[in-house]
mmCIF file with all atom_site columns, C-alpha atoms in Angstrom:
data_model
loop_
_atom_site.group_PDB
_atom_site.id
_atom_site.type_symbol
_atom_site.label_atom_id
_atom_site.label_alt_id
_atom_site.label_comp_id
_atom_site.label_asym_id
_atom_site.label_entity_id
_atom_site.label_seq_id
_atom_site.pdbx_PDB_ins_code
_atom_site.Cartn_x
_atom_site.Cartn_y
_atom_site.Cartn_z
_atom_site.occupancy
_atom_site.B_iso_or_equiv
_atom_site.pdbx_formal_charge
_atom_site.auth_seq_id
_atom_site.auth_comp_id
_atom_site.auth_asym_id
_atom_site.auth_atom_id
_atom_site.pdbx_PDB_model_num
ATOM 1  C CA . UNK E 1 1  ? 3.445   -37.059 12.041 1.00 62.00 ? 1  UNK E CA 1
ATOM 2  C CA . UNK E 1 2  ? 4.948   -33.549 11.707 1.00 66.00 ? 2  UNK E CA 1
ATOM 3  C CA . UNK E 1 3  ? 3.799   -31.673 14.766 1.00 72.00 ? 3  UNK E CA 1
ATOM 4  C CA . UNK E 1 4  ? 5.088   -28.627 16.606 1.00 76.00 ? 4  UNK E CA 1
ATOM 5  C CA . UNK E 1 5  ? 7.746   -29.186 19.184 1.00 83.00 ? 5  UNK E CA 1
ATOM 6  C CA . UNK E 1 6  ? 5.888   -27.348 21.799 1.00 91.00 ? 6  UNK E CA 1
ATOM 7  C CA . UNK E 1 7  ? 5.606   -28.546 25.311 1.00 91.00 ? 7  UNK E CA 1
ATOM 8  C CA . UNK E 1 8  ? 1.799   -28.818 24.796 1.00 92.00 ? 8  UNK E CA 1
ATOM 9  C CA . UNK E 1 9  ? 2.038   -30.749 21.756 1.00 91.00 ? 9  UNK E CA 1
ATOM 10 C CA . UNK E 1 10 ? 4.576   -33.216 23.132 1.00 91.00 ? 10 UNK E CA 1
ATOM 11 C CA . UNK E 1 11 ? 2.454   -33.723 26.192 1.00 94.00 ? 11 UNK E CA 1
ATOM 12 C CA . UNK E 1 12 ? -0.475  -34.450 23.901 1.00 94.00 ? 12 UNK E CA 1
ATOM 13 C CA . UNK E 1 13 ? 1.506   -37.140 21.893 1.00 94.00 ? 13 UNK E CA 1
ATOM 14 C CA . UNK E 1 14 ? 3.036   -38.598 25.160 1.00 95.00 ? 14 UNK E CA 1
ATOM 15 C CA . UNK E 1 15 ? -0.687  -38.917 26.525 1.00 96.00 ? 15 UNK E CA 1
ATOM 16 C CA . UNK E 1 16 ? -1.868  -40.513 23.257 1.00 96.00 ? 16 UNK E CA 1
ATOM 17 C CA . UNK E 1 17 ? 1.029   -42.813 23.134 1.00 96.00 ? 17 UNK E CA 1
ATOM 18 C CA . UNK E 1 18 ? 0.244   -43.962 26.661 1.00 97.00 ? 18 UNK E CA 1
ATOM 19 C CA . UNK E 1 19 ? -3.315  -44.404 25.906 1.00 96.00 ? 19 UNK E CA 1
ATOM 20 C CA . UNK E 1 20 ? -2.415  -46.206 22.775 1.00 97.00 ? 20 UNK E CA 1
ATOM 21 C CA . UNK E 1 21 ? -0.056  -48.526 24.561 1.00 97.00 ? 21 UNK E CA 1
ATOM 22 C CA . UNK E 1 22 ? -2.740  -49.330 27.147 1.00 97.00 ? 22 UNK E CA 1
ATOM 23 C CA . UNK E 1 23 ? -5.384  -50.115 24.571 1.00 95.00 ? 23 UNK E CA 1
ATOM 24 C CA . UNK E 1 24 ? -2.903  -52.400 22.642 1.00 97.00 ? 24 UNK E CA 1
ATOM 25 C CA . UNK E 1 25 ? -1.764  -54.213 25.953 1.00 96.00 ? 25 UNK E CA 1
ATOM 26 C CA . UNK E 1 26 ? -5.614  -54.742 26.844 1.00 95.00 ? 26 UNK E CA 1
ATOM 27 C CA . UNK E 1 27 ? -6.192  -56.075 23.443 1.00 95.00 ? 27 UNK E CA 1
ATOM 28 C CA . UNK E 1 28 ? -3.650  -58.871 23.403 1.00 94.00 ? 28 UNK E CA 1
ATOM 29 C CA . UNK E 1 29 ? -2.804  -61.866 25.543 1.00 91.00 ? 29 UNK E CA 1
ATOM 30 C CA . UNK E 1 30 ? 0.252   -60.130 26.938 1.00 91.00 ? 30 UNK E CA 1
ATOM 31 C CA . UNK E 1 31 ? 0.281   -62.249 30.096 1.00 91.00 ? 31 UNK E CA 1
ATOM 32 C CA . UNK E 1 32 ? 0.904   -65.372 27.964 1.00 91.00 ? 32 UNK E CA 1
ATOM 33 C CA . UNK E 1 33 ? 3.882   -63.896 26.171 1.00 93.00 ? 33 UNK E CA 1
ATOM 34 C CA . UNK E 1 34 ? 5.276   -60.779 27.747 1.00 93.00 ? 34 UNK E CA 1
ATOM 35 C CA . UNK E 1 35 ? 8.315   -60.712 25.449 1.00 94.00 ? 35 UNK E CA 1
ATOM 36 C CA . UNK E 1 36 ? 5.944   -59.571 22.680 1.00 95.00 ? 36 UNK E CA 1
ATOM 37 C CA . UNK E 1 37 ? 6.807   -55.916 23.739 1.00 95.00 ? 37 UNK E CA 1
ATOM 38 C CA . UNK E 1 38 ? 10.074  -56.597 21.823 1.00 96.00 ? 38 UNK E CA 1
ATOM 39 C CA . UNK E 1 39 ? 8.422   -57.407 18.639 1.00 96.00 ? 39 UNK E CA 1
ATOM 40 C CA . UNK E 1 40 ? 8.460   -54.483 16.091 1.00 97.00 ? 40 UNK E CA 1
ATOM 41 C CA . UNK E 1 41 ? 4.695   -55.137 15.256 1.00 97.00 ? 41 UNK E CA 1
ATOM 42 C CA . UNK E 1 42 ? 3.907   -54.276 18.829 1.00 97.00 ? 42 UNK E CA 1
ATOM 43 C CA . UNK E 1 43 ? 5.686   -50.791 18.623 1.00 97.00 ? 43 UNK E CA 1
ATOM 44 C CA . UNK E 1 44 ? 3.961   -50.313 15.165 1.00 97.00 ? 44 UNK E CA 1
ATOM 45 C CA . UNK E 1 45 ? 0.571   -50.962 16.613 1.00 97.00 ? 45 UNK E CA 1
ATOM 46 C CA . UNK E 1 46 ? 0.857   -48.365 19.269 1.00 97.00 ? 46 UNK E CA 1
ATOM 47 C CA . UNK E 1 47 ? 2.256   -45.902 16.963 1.00 96.00 ? 47 UNK E CA 1
ATOM 48 C CA . UNK E 1 48 ? -0.508  -46.347 14.339 1.00 96.00 ? 48 UNK E CA 1
ATOM 49 C CA . UNK E 1 49 ? -3.208  -46.238 16.960 1.00 97.00 ? 49 UNK E CA 1
ATOM 50 C CA . UNK E 1 50 ? -1.580  -43.134 18.267 1.00 96.00 ? 50 UNK E CA 1
ATOM 51 C CA . UNK E 1 51 ? -1.584  -41.445 14.864 1.00 94.00 ? 51 UNK E CA 1
ATOM 52 C CA . UNK E 1 52 ? -5.388  -42.327 14.480 1.00 95.00 ? 52 UNK E CA 1
ATOM 53 C CA . UNK E 1 53 ? -6.200  -40.931 17.821 1.00 95.00 ? 53 UNK E CA 1
ATOM 54 C CA . UNK E 1 54 ? -4.181  -37.703 17.122 1.00 93.00 ? 54 UNK E CA 1
ATOM 55 C CA . UNK E 1 55 ? -6.457  -37.099 14.022 1.00 92.00 ? 55 UNK E CA 1
ATOM 56 C CA . UNK E 1 56 ? -9.581  -38.478 15.321 1.00 92.00 ? 56 UNK E CA 1
ATOM 57 C CA . UNK E 1 57 ? -9.644  -38.384 19.298 1.00 90.00 ? 57 UNK E CA 1
ATOM 58 C CA . UNK E 1 58 ? -12.855 -40.179 19.561 1.00 88.00 ? 58 UNK E CA 1
ATOM 59 C CA . UNK E 1 59 ? -12.073 -42.772 16.800 1.00 89.00 ? 59 UNK E CA 1
ATOM 60 C CA . UNK E 1 60 ? -15.453 -41.834 15.284 1.00 91.00 ? 60 UNK E CA 1
ATOM 61 C CA . UNK E 1 61 ? -14.971 -44.365 12.496 1.00 87.00 ? 61 UNK E CA 1
ATOM 62 C CA . UNK E 1 62 ? -13.482 -47.036 14.814 1.00 88.00 ? 62 UNK E CA 1
ATOM 63 C CA . UNK E 1 63 ? -10.126 -48.417 15.091 1.00 90.00 ? 63 UNK E CA 1
ATOM 64 C CA . UNK E 1 64 ? -8.180  -48.492 11.768 1.00 94.00 ? 64 UNK E CA 1
ATOM 65 C CA . UNK E 1 65 ? -8.240  -51.788 10.091 1.00 95.00 ? 65 UNK E CA 1
ATOM 66 C CA . UNK E 1 66 ? -4.456  -51.820 10.292 1.00 96.00 ? 66 UNK E CA 1
ATOM 67 C CA . UNK E 1 67 ? -4.623  -51.646 14.056 1.00 96.00 ? 67 UNK E CA 1
ATOM 68 C CA . UNK E 1 68 ? -7.083  -54.502 14.093 1.00 96.00 ? 68 UNK E CA 1
ATOM 69 C CA . UNK E 1 69 ? -4.985  -56.575 11.778 1.00 97.00 ? 69 UNK E CA 1
ATOM 70 C CA . UNK E 1 70 ? -1.877  -56.031 13.952 1.00 97.00 ? 70 UNK E CA 1
ATOM 71 C CA . UNK E 1 71 ? -3.772  -56.824 17.130 1.00 97.00 ? 71 UNK E CA 1
ATOM 72 C CA . UNK E 1 72 ? -4.849  -60.106 15.577 1.00 96.00 ? 72 UNK E CA 1
ATOM 73 C CA . UNK E 1 73 ? -1.329  -60.952 14.650 1.00 96.00 ? 73 UNK E CA 1
ATOM 74 C CA . UNK E 1 74 ? 0.080   -60.044 18.080 1.00 96.00 ? 74 UNK E CA 1
ATOM 75 C CA . UNK E 1 75 ? -2.564  -62.125 19.684 1.00 95.00 ? 75 UNK E CA 1
ATOM 76 C CA . UNK E 1 76 ? -1.746  -65.078 17.415 1.00 95.00 ? 76 UNK E CA 1
ATOM 77 C CA . UNK E 1 77 ? 1.956   -64.756 18.457 1.00 95.00 ? 77 UNK E CA 1
ATOM 78 C CA . UNK E 1 78 ? 1.080   -64.484 22.231 1.00 93.00 ? 78 UNK E CA 1
ATOM 79 C CA . UNK E 1 79 ? -1.262  -67.526 22.063 1.00 92.00 ? 79 UNK E CA 1
ATOM 80 C CA . UNK E 1 80 ? 1.294   -69.634 20.126 1.00 93.00 ? 80 UNK E CA 1
ATOM 81 C CA . UNK E 1 81 ? 4.195   -68.698 22.352 1.00 90.00 ? 81 UNK E CA 1
ATOM 82 C CA . UNK E 1 82 ? 2.052   -69.171 25.424 1.00 83.00 ? 82 UNK E CA 1
ATOM 83 C CA . UNK E 1 83 ? 1.055   -72.602 24.266 1.00 76.00 ? 83 UNK E CA 1
ATOM 84 C CA . UNK E 1 84 ? 4.614   -73.453 23.403 1.00 80.00 ? 84 UNK E CA 1
ATOM 85 C CA . UNK E 1 85 ? 5.774   -72.529 27.022 1.00 73.00 ? 85 UNK E CA 1
ATOM 86 C CA . UNK E 1 86 ? 2.875   -74.323 28.707 1.00 65.00 ? 86 UNK E CA 1
ATOM 87 C CA . UNK E 1 87 ? 3.357   -77.435 26.652 1.00 58.00 ? 87 UNK E CA 1
ATOM 88 C CA . UNK E 1 88 ? 7.048   -77.704 27.627 1.00 52.00 ? 88 UNK E CA 1
ATOM 89 C CA . UNK E 1 89 ? 6.397   -77.815 31.351 1.00 46.00 ? 89 UNK E CA 1
#
């Protein structure tokens, strides 16, 4: 995104990033595999959702299909890693 480097615009982007992170974290099984936050796909999902929210604050057309796909993959990783760690106990 090419945005003006004003305090107001940076505050908007920060708020959208924080909101996007909260949405992504609420959408995945983060508790099963907290290390998912180190996965590049986790960061990409947050950024992609933030970009969508920047241009359509209400997500009138819903979440982008790419975000849904990334959430599905992140959930699969969390569930698999969670199952691995529970099975090894």
